[in-house]
Amino acid sequence: MREIAAVRFIRAIDLYIDDQRAEGRINSPHTDEREYRYRSPVLGRHADDVNNRDPAYENRDDVKRTLNHWTHPNTRSKHRSLLVSFYEWNGRGGSTTEQPGAADEAT
């Protein structure tokens, strides 16, 4: 089995966006990486919360800490969905076996 190099969280976001675009999940001219980075700041906020650490070392507590920045249930749910998608993608890449985004929402 080949060893996977450590990836900083910000770089993982770039790779995630590239793959989403290649898979046709980001295909509208009105949706681009700014949707993932700026208008929906969850990935950027999460990167800050984990000090740009390799996503392979994240855990459910990290996800809950990021979600605690938002108090409205709909906003939390939307941001949780993006984190779940990101960590599922990350897990398919083989860099982590745990899916921190799949944790129940923090109360």
XYZ file of C-alpha atoms in Angstrom:
107
model
C 0.000 0.000 0.000
C 1.394 3.388 -0.924
C 1.964 6.002 1.708
C -0.099 9.174 1.396
C 1.670 12.455 2.006
C 0.294 14.862 4.589
C -1.903 17.595 3.138
C -2.693 20.872 4.844
C -6.393 21.609 5.173
C -6.360 24.601 2.795
C -4.723 22.451 0.102
C -7.315 19.733 0.728
C -10.067 22.321 0.111
C -8.451 23.155 -3.246
C -8.303 19.464 -4.181
C -11.916 18.958 -3.060
C -13.144 21.840 -5.228
C -11.150 20.564 -8.215
C -12.646 17.084 -7.826
C -16.185 18.414 -7.345
C -15.829 20.411 -10.546
C -14.388 17.396 -12.425
C -17.267 15.192 -11.215
C -19.799 17.748 -12.440
C -20.966 18.727 -8.968
C -19.844 22.312 -9.489
C -21.020 23.024 -12.985
C -23.254 26.080 -12.869
C -21.727 29.380 -13.983
C -23.319 30.815 -10.829
C -21.579 28.328 -8.549
C -17.835 28.377 -8.265
C -15.242 27.883 -5.600
C -16.248 31.160 -3.969
C -19.451 29.395 -2.904
C -17.321 26.923 -0.991
C -14.724 29.365 0.289
C -16.405 32.699 0.957
C -20.196 32.780 0.717
C -20.425 29.585 2.724
C -17.444 30.064 5.012
C -17.617 26.712 6.744
C -14.553 25.121 5.109
C -12.421 28.212 5.670
C -13.637 28.531 9.269
C -12.989 24.840 9.838
C -9.460 25.209 8.438
C -8.864 28.017 10.933
C -10.357 25.990 13.785
C -7.995 23.094 13.113
C -4.964 25.320 12.485
C -4.730 24.164 8.850
C -3.902 20.648 10.069
C -3.969 17.624 7.756
C -7.645 16.499 7.520
C -6.519 12.942 8.278
C -6.056 14.055 11.886
C -9.458 15.685 12.369
C -12.133 14.241 14.585
C -15.777 14.767 15.470
C -14.925 17.281 18.189
C -13.238 19.482 15.576
C -16.381 19.419 13.441
C -18.605 20.192 16.431
C -16.362 23.088 17.421
C -16.700 24.593 13.947
C -20.469 24.097 13.877
C -20.763 25.874 17.226
C -19.918 29.142 15.453
C -23.490 29.187 14.109
C -26.581 29.126 16.294
C -29.399 28.859 13.754
C -30.342 25.193 13.145
C -30.783 25.596 9.380
C -27.384 27.238 9.015
C -25.741 24.546 11.125
C -27.423 21.844 9.056
C -26.276 23.406 5.775
C -22.697 23.746 7.014
C -22.714 20.227 8.460
C -23.769 18.901 5.044
C -20.782 20.547 3.405
C -18.420 19.144 6.046
C -19.927 15.660 5.589
C -19.410 15.933 1.828
C -15.831 17.127 2.310
C -14.915 14.334 4.740
C -16.606 11.664 2.614
C -14.557 12.875 -0.344
C -11.441 12.915 1.819
C -12.104 9.358 3.010
C -12.508 8.107 -0.559
C -9.074 9.524 -1.262
C -7.652 7.193 1.341
C -6.092 9.782 3.622
C -8.400 9.032 6.552
C -10.720 6.226 7.577
C -12.813 8.174 10.093
C -15.510 10.520 8.803
C -15.592 13.370 11.351
C -18.296 15.213 9.431
C -20.671 12.311 9.894
C -20.959 13.057 13.608
C -24.274 14.099 15.072
C -24.650 17.851 15.343
C -23.431 19.368 18.588
C -26.200 20.591 20.804
